[in-house]
Amino acid sequence: MKKILMFVGGIVLLVTSSCTAEKEEKEVNEKYLATSTIQMDTTVTKDYVCQIHSISHIELRAQERGYLQKIFIDEGQFVKKGQLLFQIMPNLYQAEVQKAKAEADYAKIEYQNTSKLAENNVVSRNEQLMAKAKYDQALAELALAIVRLKFTEIRAPFDGYIDKFHVRLGSLIDEGDLLTNLSDNRNMWVYFNVPEAEYLNYKTNASSKNPTVVQLLMANNEIFPYEGIVETIEADFNNETGNIAFRATFNNPKALLRHGETGNIRMQNKIKNALIIPQKATYEVLEKKFCYVIDKNNVVHNREITIAAEMPDLYVIKSGLKPNERILLEGIRKVSENDKIKYNYEKPESVFKKLNVYVE
């Protein structure tokens, strides 16, 4: 019985030793895939939150006091330059015109009579000049009355779309009261804020001969069918945010865009000598990003990295890596700090061909 137990124990020991040896051999012989960092010029596409404004967006206000007698248009309607929009009750101002006209006619007759008398030396030259001054004053009062009468008609100063009404028919309106807004939407100004570092990159690469073209991602996640041109950058940075405002102009022939909309500007930023690695070569711990760097002895080391920009499947590195450093591409969840590994090396150019990347 004792010999049987010793024999069984020997078999178990042999099997266990064999399995252990096989496992160790498997770990030693497993190979991983590695690549290296690469430095090249590239273009990063980035989205910026934007606000959309009509180039001409004005308030239409009453210029005279009175009751709103007529409304000739509707909210949201397209109107033409010079089109009559609102009519404030003109009766009082019509009466003022008639009164001023009568006074002007009287002053004219008085001036004509005084002129004839002055020619016959019946009255002095000064009396003629005084009559002329009264006549001119009466004409000025008539012109003012006519202008005030015209102010009872609110007309469109340019082609555009009418906003909501702030008054209703029959309302008593004071001078300066807001009636509605008018927007010329043929062209739109789109404002977006750019951080200082990206502004510097933009100014370094910008060309006056080739203006920067941008796209507009609308709120429904569709690209606006017309491209925009960056035309203006504001003078000062915002000290609180560290951003500066850009303005792009978009043609809007179908009036799809309206004043006050929001969206995202999609702009391509060129980066020279960017240090690039695949995103799959990184991992995250407590919101910090790391990768494994392989030294000359094939030992892997944790390295914290800082991301400067993000592209599909790629990162542009700001700090933490150097050009041509070898990094672990696959198997990062299977290794630990200071592990000595075996790996197959693949050039970054070959790796990038399998990814979505734009490089110059």
Tab-separated table of C-alpha atoms in Angstrom:
chain	number	residue	atom	x	y	z
A	1	MET	CA	0.000	0.000	0.000
A	2	LYS	CA	2.837	2.334	0.853
A	3	LYS	CA	4.531	1.639	-2.499
A	4	ILE	CA	1.285	2.373	-4.346
A	5	LEU	CA	0.915	5.767	-2.617
A	6	MET	CA	4.530	6.684	-3.424
A	7	PHE	CA	3.982	5.745	-7.069
A	8	VAL	CA	0.798	7.860	-7.358
A	9	GLY	CA	2.496	10.797	-5.653
A	10	GLY	CA	5.358	10.611	-8.105
A	11	ILE	CA	2.980	10.716	-11.036
A	12	VAL	CA	1.159	13.762	-9.623
A	13	LEU	CA	4.468	15.542	-9.017
A	14	LEU	CA	5.577	14.779	-12.553
A	15	VAL	CA	2.345	16.086	-14.081
A	16	THR	CA	2.456	19.253	-11.943
A	17	SER	CA	6.066	19.944	-12.851
A	18	SER	CA	5.266	19.417	-16.504
A	19	CYS	CA	2.336	21.878	-16.419
A	20	THR	CA	4.410	24.480	-14.585
A	21	ALA	CA	7.212	24.182	-17.068
A	22	GLU	CA	4.762	24.485	-19.961
A	23	LYS	CA	3.186	27.606	-18.432
A	24	GLU	CA	6.534	29.273	-17.815
A	25	GLU	CA	7.633	28.440	-21.327
A	26	LYS	CA	4.392	29.953	-22.703
A	27	GLU	CA	4.904	33.204	-20.789
A	28	VAL	CA	8.495	33.442	-21.879
A	29	ASN	CA	7.736	32.725	-25.505
A	30	GLU	CA	4.693	35.062	-25.834
A	31	LYS	CA	5.458	38.004	-28.096
A	32	TYR	CA	3.815	41.389	-28.139
A	33	LEU	CA	3.490	44.047	-30.838
A	34	ALA	CA	5.449	47.282	-30.514
A	35	THR	CA	5.969	50.418	-32.543
A	36	SER	CA	7.623	53.799	-31.961
A	37	THR	CA	6.701	57.433	-31.739
A	38	ILE	CA	6.998	59.425	-34.937
A	39	GLN	CA	7.394	63.122	-35.582
A	40	MET	CA	5.722	64.633	-38.641
A	41	ASP	CA	3.550	67.477	-39.876
A	42	THR	CA	-0.124	66.753	-39.497
A	43	THR	CA	-3.527	68.385	-39.511
A	44	VAL	CA	-5.870	68.120	-36.543
A	45	THR	CA	-9.599	68.640	-37.006
A	46	LYS	CA	-11.199	70.274	-33.998
A	47	ASP	CA	-14.714	71.423	-33.161
A	48	TYR	CA	-15.460	74.743	-31.463
A	49	VAL	CA	-18.816	75.712	-29.991
A	50	CYS	CA	-20.181	78.643	-31.972
A	51	GLN	CA	-22.961	81.198	-32.090
A	52	ILE	CA	-24.625	82.172	-35.348
A	53	HIS	CA	-25.591	85.783	-36.082
A	54	SER	CA	-27.128	87.573	-39.022
A	55	ILE	CA	-24.777	90.134	-40.541
A	56	SER	CA	-27.588	92.693	-40.199
A	57	HIS	CA	-29.887	92.170	-37.226
A	58	ILE	CA	-31.632	95.320	-36.024
A	59	GLU	CA	-34.460	96.464	-33.806
A	60	LEU	CA	-37.395	98.268	-35.407
A	61	ARG	CA	-38.682	100.911	-33.006
A	62	ALA	CA	-41.410	103.536	-33.131
A	63	GLN	CA	-40.220	107.040	-33.897
A	64	GLU	CA	-43.462	108.758	-32.940
A	65	ARG	CA	-46.160	108.315	-30.340
A	66	GLY	CA	-49.615	107.045	-31.292
A	67	TYR	CA	-51.929	104.069	-31.715
A	68	LEU	CA	-50.798	101.187	-33.908
A	69	GLN	CA	-53.370	101.409	-36.682
A	70	LYS	CA	-52.207	98.737	-39.164
A	71	ILE	CA	-49.825	95.779	-39.366
A	72	PHE	CA	-49.035	94.834	-42.957
A	73	ILE	CA	-46.819	91.789	-42.394
A	74	ASP	CA	-46.641	88.632	-40.268
A	75	GLU	CA	-44.028	87.163	-37.958
A	76	GLY	CA	-41.340	85.209	-39.801
A	77	GLN	CA	-42.229	86.815	-43.132
A	78	PHE	CA	-39.570	87.803	-45.661
A	79	VAL	CA	-39.840	91.500	-46.565
A	80	LYS	CA	-38.181	93.703	-49.163
A	81	LYS	CA	-36.334	96.958	-48.621
A	82	GLY	CA	-38.786	99.876	-48.381
A	83	GLN	CA	-41.814	97.653	-47.764
A	84	LEU	CA	-44.418	99.136	-45.406
A	85	LEU	CA	-44.529	97.138	-42.166
A	86	PHE	CA	-46.486	99.134	-39.565
A	87	GLN	CA	-48.728	102.211	-39.628
A	88	ILE	CA	-49.139	104.404	-36.551
A	89	MET	CA	-52.354	106.467	-36.610
A	90	PRO	CA	-51.332	109.507	-38.690
A	91	ASN	CA	-54.298	111.866	-38.163
A	92	LEU	CA	-52.560	114.223	-35.751
A	93	TYR	CA	-49.426	114.408	-37.879
A	94	GLN	CA	-51.442	114.997	-41.047
A	95	ALA	CA	-53.119	117.940	-39.341
A	96	GLU	CA	-49.715	119.296	-38.319
A	97	VAL	CA	-48.571	119.084	-41.948
A	98	GLN	CA	-51.648	120.984	-43.145
A	99	LYS	CA	-51.105	123.636	-40.496
A	100	ALA	CA	-47.433	124.013	-41.351
A	101	LYS	CA	-48.253	124.211	-45.062
A	102	ALA	CA	-50.786	126.982	-44.450
A	103	GLU	CA	-48.261	128.947	-42.388
A	104	ALA	CA	-45.663	128.470	-45.112
A	105	ASP	CA	-48.094	129.738	-47.764
A	106	TYR	CA	-48.886	132.798	-45.630
A	107	ALA	CA	-45.199	133.513	-45.059
A	108	LYS	CA	-44.559	133.169	-48.791
A	109	ILE	CA	-47.250	135.734	-49.683
A	110	GLU	CA	-45.962	138.115	-47.015
A	111	TYR	CA	-42.412	137.754	-48.338
A	112	GLN	CA	-43.528	138.370	-51.928
A	113	ASN	CA	-45.433	141.519	-50.953
A	114	THR	CA	-42.537	142.824	-48.875
A	115	SER	CA	-40.159	142.205	-51.772
A	116	LYS	CA	-42.329	144.322	-54.133
A	117	LEU	CA	-42.499	147.119	-51.603
A	118	ALA	CA	-38.751	146.963	-51.110
A	119	GLU	CA	-38.212	147.272	-54.856
A	120	ASN	CA	-40.258	150.513	-54.806
A	121	ASN	CA	-38.357	151.717	-51.725
A	122	VAL	CA	-41.562	151.681	-49.676
A	123	VAL	CA	-40.038	149.442	-47.013
A	124	SER	CA	-36.443	148.929	-46.041
A	125	ARG	CA	-34.157	146.132	-47.153
A	126	ASN	CA	-34.095	144.788	-43.582
A	127	GLU	CA	-37.861	144.265	-43.562
A	128	GLN	CA	-37.539	142.240	-46.763
A	129	LEU	CA	-34.842	140.072	-45.146
A	130	MET	CA	-37.007	139.558	-42.062
A	131	ALA	CA	-39.912	138.429	-44.247
A	132	LYS	CA	-37.569	136.060	-46.073
A	133	ALA	CA	-36.379	134.615	-42.738
A	134	LYS	CA	-39.986	134.029	-41.612
A	135	TYR	CA	-40.737	132.275	-44.892
A	136	ASP	CA	-37.651	130.038	-44.521
A	137	GLN	CA	-38.673	129.219	-40.979
A	138	ALA	CA	-42.156	128.253	-42.130
A	139	LEU	CA	-40.687	125.998	-44.818
A	140	ALA	CA	-38.499	124.323	-42.203
A	141	GLU	CA	-41.518	123.744	-39.955
A	142	LEU	CA	-43.367	122.203	-42.922
A	143	ALA	CA	-40.437	119.886	-43.701
A	144	LEU	CA	-40.295	118.808	-40.052
A	145	ALA	CA	-44.037	118.088	-39.997
A	146	ILE	CA	-43.715	116.002	-43.176
A	147	VAL	CA	-40.852	114.003	-41.632
A	148	ARG	CA	-42.864	113.357	-38.500
A	149	LEU	CA	-45.777	112.192	-40.646
A	150	LYS	CA	-43.445	109.785	-42.472
A	151	PHE	CA	-42.318	108.457	-39.094
A	152	THR	CA	-45.826	107.032	-38.644
A	153	GLU	CA	-44.927	104.575	-41.411
A	154	ILE	CA	-42.332	101.971	-40.382
A	155	ARG	CA	-40.668	100.536	-43.486
A	156	ALA	CA	-38.005	97.847	-43.920
A	157	PRO	CA	-34.522	99.379	-44.247
A	158	PHE	CA	-33.256	96.246	-46.048
A	159	ASP	CA	-34.385	92.797	-47.231
A	160	GLY	CA	-34.813	90.358	-44.385
A	161	TYR	CA	-36.968	88.253	-42.087
A	162	ILE	CA	-39.354	89.671	-39.510
A	163	ASP	CA	-39.054	88.409	-35.932
A	164	LYS	CA	-41.883	88.141	-33.402
A	165	PHE	CA	-44.061	91.198	-32.694
A	166	HIS	CA	-43.654	93.025	-29.394
A	167	VAL	CA	-46.870	95.024	-29.906
A	168	ARG	CA	-50.374	94.242	-31.114
A	169	LEU	CA	-52.864	96.070	-33.295
A	170	GLY	CA	-54.391	99.011	-31.436
A	171	SER	CA	-51.572	99.318	-28.916
A	172	LEU	CA	-50.651	102.790	-27.718
A	173	ILE	CA	-47.023	103.180	-28.668
A	174	ASP	CA	-44.539	105.638	-27.238
A	175	GLU	CA	-41.561	106.972	-29.104
A	176	GLY	CA	-38.757	104.384	-28.966
A	177	ASP	CA	-40.973	101.357	-28.236
A	178	LEU	CA	-39.696	98.090	-29.748
A	179	LEU	CA	-41.973	96.773	-32.495
A	180	THR	CA	-39.998	93.803	-33.843
A	181	ASN	CA	-36.577	92.756	-35.167
A	182	LEU	CA	-35.375	92.441	-38.745
A	183	SER	CA	-32.626	90.020	-39.855
A	184	ASP	CA	-30.761	89.903	-43.144
A	185	ASN	CA	-29.845	86.204	-43.368
A	186	ARG	CA	-28.222	86.119	-46.799
A	187	ASN	CA	-24.844	85.889	-45.084
A	188	MET	CA	-24.171	84.778	-41.520
A	189	TRP	CA	-21.424	85.628	-39.071
A	190	VAL	CA	-20.420	82.670	-36.919
A	191	TYR	CA	-18.386	83.389	-33.764
A	192	PHE	CA	-16.260	80.793	-31.950
A	193	ASN	CA	-13.570	80.966	-29.253
A	194	VAL	CA	-10.059	79.602	-29.785
A	195	PRO	CA	-7.482	78.949	-27.012
A	196	GLU	CA	-4.241	80.918	-27.073
A	197	ALA	CA	-1.986	78.029	-28.147
A	198	GLU	CA	-4.248	77.159	-31.079
A	199	TYR	CA	-4.488	80.830	-32.032
A	200	LEU	CA	-0.684	80.994	-32.214
A	201	ASN	CA	-0.579	77.847	-34.372
A	202	TYR	CA	-3.235	79.358	-36.623
A	203	LYS	CA	-1.405	82.677	-37.051
A	204	THR	CA	1.868	80.855	-37.735
A	205	ASN	CA	0.354	78.845	-40.570
A	206	ALA	CA	-2.271	81.302	-41.847
A	207	SER	CA	-1.902	82.756	-45.327
A	208	SER	CA	-3.573	85.903	-46.634
A	209	LYS	CA	-3.652	84.371	-50.122
A	210	ASN	CA	-5.357	81.193	-48.926
A	211	PRO	CA	-7.996	82.077	-46.306
A	212	THR	CA	-8.911	79.397	-43.798
A	213	VAL	CA	-11.952	77.378	-44.785
A	214	VAL	CA	-14.171	75.951	-42.016
A	215	GLN	CA	-17.287	73.819	-41.800
A	216	LEU	CA	-20.369	74.265	-39.660
A	217	LEU	CA	-21.784	71.297	-37.774
A	218	MET	CA	-25.404	72.194	-37.105
A	219	ALA	CA	-27.427	71.268	-34.032
A	220	ASN	CA	-28.861	68.201	-35.802
A	221	ASN	CA	-25.292	66.858	-36.289
A	222	GLU	CA	-25.407	67.519	-40.017
A	223	ILE	CA	-22.791	69.548	-41.880
A	224	PHE	CA	-24.064	72.836	-43.328
A	225	PRO	CA	-23.792	72.471	-47.131
A	226	TYR	CA	-21.771	75.667	-47.626
A	227	GLU	CA	-18.256	76.249	-46.303
A	228	GLY	CA	-17.268	79.363	-44.388
A	229	ILE	CA	-14.221	81.615	-44.454
A	230	VAL	CA	-12.429	82.880	-41.336
A	231	GLU	CA	-12.302	86.634	-41.922
A	232	THR	CA	-11.825	88.297	-38.555
A	233	ILE	CA	-10.141	87.744	-35.205
A	234	GLU	CA	-11.022	90.027	-32.299
A	235	ALA	CA	-8.371	92.335	-30.879
A	236	ASP	CA	-8.121	91.053	-27.303
A	237	PHE	CA	-8.040	87.773	-25.398
A	238	ASN	CA	-10.547	87.077	-22.670
A	239	ASN	CA	-8.454	87.113	-19.488
A	240	GLU	CA	-10.880	84.804	-17.678
A	241	THR	CA	-10.978	82.037	-20.291
A	242	GLY	CA	-7.713	82.563	-22.172
A	243	ASN	CA	-9.631	82.465	-25.458
A	244	ILE	CA	-9.948	84.832	-28.388
A	245	ALA	CA	-12.986	85.094	-30.667
A	246	PHE	CA	-12.806	84.176	-34.355
A	247	ARG	CA	-15.488	85.104	-36.881
A	248	ALA	CA	-16.299	83.060	-39.983
A	249	THR	CA	-18.677	84.151	-42.747
A	250	PHE	CA	-21.067	81.683	-44.378
A	251	ASN	CA	-23.260	82.175	-47.421
A	252	ASN	CA	-26.849	81.277	-46.567
A	253	PRO	CA	-28.712	81.340	-49.905
A	254	LYS	CA	-31.534	79.046	-48.783
A	255	ALA	CA	-31.999	80.868	-45.447
A	256	LEU	CA	-31.472	77.641	-43.519
A	257	LEU	CA	-29.504	79.417	-40.809
A	258	ARG	CA	-31.239	81.936	-38.573
A	259	HIS	CA	-29.984	84.505	-36.109
A	260	GLY	CA	-29.340	83.047	-32.643
A	261	GLU	CA	-28.674	79.436	-33.673
A	262	THR	CA	-25.801	77.455	-32.206
A	263	GLY	CA	-23.558	74.718	-33.551
A	264	ASN	CA	-19.913	73.739	-33.859
A	265	ILE	CA	-17.267	75.112	-36.152
A	266	ARG	CA	-15.057	72.362	-37.541
A	267	MET	CA	-11.608	73.729	-38.338
A	268	GLN	CA	-8.398	72.034	-39.400
A	269	ASN	CA	-5.278	73.140	-37.511
A	270	LYS	CA	-1.906	72.356	-39.026
A	271	ILE	CA	0.763	71.219	-36.536
A	272	LYS	CA	4.400	71.041	-37.571
A	273	ASN	CA	6.684	68.327	-36.148
A	274	ALA	CA	3.862	66.768	-34.158
A	275	LEU	CA	4.819	63.759	-32.016
A	276	ILE	CA	2.194	61.112	-32.784
A	277	ILE	CA	1.261	57.740	-31.282
A	278	PRO	CA	-1.748	55.416	-31.739
A	279	GLN	CA	-4.470	55.770	-29.128
A	280	LYS	CA	-4.503	51.993	-28.634
A	281	ALA	CA	-0.981	52.199	-27.182
A	282	THR	CA	-2.279	54.153	-24.159
A	283	TYR	CA	-4.314	53.373	-21.080
A	284	GLU	CA	-5.949	55.545	-18.453
A	285	VAL	CA	-5.645	55.602	-14.660
A	286	LEU	CA	-7.573	58.198	-12.638
A	287	GLU	CA	-8.063	60.410	-15.687
A	288	LYS	CA	-4.347	60.362	-16.482
A	289	LYS	CA	-2.967	58.704	-19.585
A	290	PHE	CA	-0.009	56.321	-19.660
A	291	CYS	CA	1.856	54.108	-22.088
A	292	TYR	CA	4.616	51.493	-21.809
A	293	VAL	CA	8.033	52.502	-23.097
A	294	ILE	CA	10.436	49.703	-24.039
A	295	ASP	CA	14.092	50.293	-23.146
A	296	LYS	CA	17.185	48.896	-24.889
A	297	ASN	CA	17.024	45.768	-22.692
A	298	ASN	CA	13.422	45.055	-23.759
A	299	VAL	CA	12.109	46.019	-20.333
A	300	VAL	CA	8.821	47.960	-20.199
A	301	HIS	CA	8.342	51.092	-18.067
A	302	ASN	CA	5.229	53.092	-17.213
A	303	ARG	CA	5.285	56.608	-18.658
A	304	GLU	CA	2.689	59.307	-17.993
A	305	ILE	CA	1.894	61.342	-21.106
A	306	THR	CA	0.089	64.608	-21.832
A	307	ILE	CA	-2.135	64.907	-24.894
A	308	ALA	CA	-1.880	68.041	-27.029
A	309	ALA	CA	-4.509	67.101	-29.600
A	310	GLU	CA	-6.691	64.174	-30.578
A	311	MET	CA	-7.368	62.686	-34.003
A	312	PRO	CA	-9.275	59.567	-35.003
A	313	ASP	CA	-7.257	56.691	-33.477
A	314	LEU	CA	-4.223	58.927	-32.799
A	315	TYR	CA	-2.875	61.287	-30.156
A	316	VAL	CA	-0.549	64.225	-30.611
A	317	ILE	CA	1.752	64.165	-27.588
A	318	LYS	CA	2.535	67.327	-25.670
A	319	SER	CA	4.913	65.808	-23.116
A	320	GLY	CA	6.106	62.462	-21.730
A	321	LEU	CA	7.617	60.915	-24.861
A	322	LYS	CA	10.514	61.590	-27.211
A	323	PRO	CA	10.820	61.015	-30.955
A	324	ASN	CA	11.527	57.410	-32.007
A	325	GLU	CA	10.971	55.917	-28.555
A	326	ARG	CA	9.654	52.358	-28.726
A	327	ILE	CA	6.278	51.808	-27.123
A	328	LEU	CA	4.098	48.771	-26.559
A	329	LEU	CA	1.228	48.732	-29.038
A	330	GLU	CA	-0.646	45.569	-28.079
A	331	GLY	CA	-0.696	43.624	-24.830
A	332	ILE	CA	-0.588	46.605	-22.488
A	333	ARG	CA	-3.058	44.859	-20.137
A	334	LYS	CA	-0.841	41.776	-19.932
A	335	VAL	CA	2.416	43.362	-18.759
A	336	SER	CA	3.562	45.157	-15.632
A	337	GLU	CA	6.281	47.635	-14.719
A	338	ASN	CA	9.830	46.325	-15.312
A	339	ASP	CA	8.673	43.194	-17.186
A	340	LYS	CA	11.153	41.937	-19.735
A	341	ILE	CA	9.281	41.051	-22.895
A	342	LYS	CA	9.663	39.740	-26.374
A	343	TYR	CA	7.997	41.702	-29.153
A	344	ASN	CA	7.605	42.157	-32.850
A	345	TYR	CA	8.301	45.675	-34.090
A	346	GLU	CA	6.110	47.390	-36.680
A	347	LYS	CA	7.025	50.759	-38.162
A	348	PRO	CA	4.604	53.571	-37.260
A	349	GLU	CA	3.955	54.316	-40.949
A	350	SER	CA	2.687	50.760	-41.355
A	351	VAL	CA	0.587	51.051	-38.204
A	352	PHE	CA	-0.976	54.326	-39.363
A	353	LYS	CA	-2.108	52.803	-42.643
A	354	LYS	CA	-4.507	50.663	-40.632
A	355	LEU	CA	-5.895	53.702	-38.774
A	356	ASN	CA	-7.847	56.842	-39.651
A	357	VAL	CA	-5.208	59.539	-39.893
A	358	TYR	CA	-4.396	62.576	-41.960
A	359	VAL	CA	-0.727	63.420	-42.274
A	360	GLU	CA	1.153	65.669	-44.675
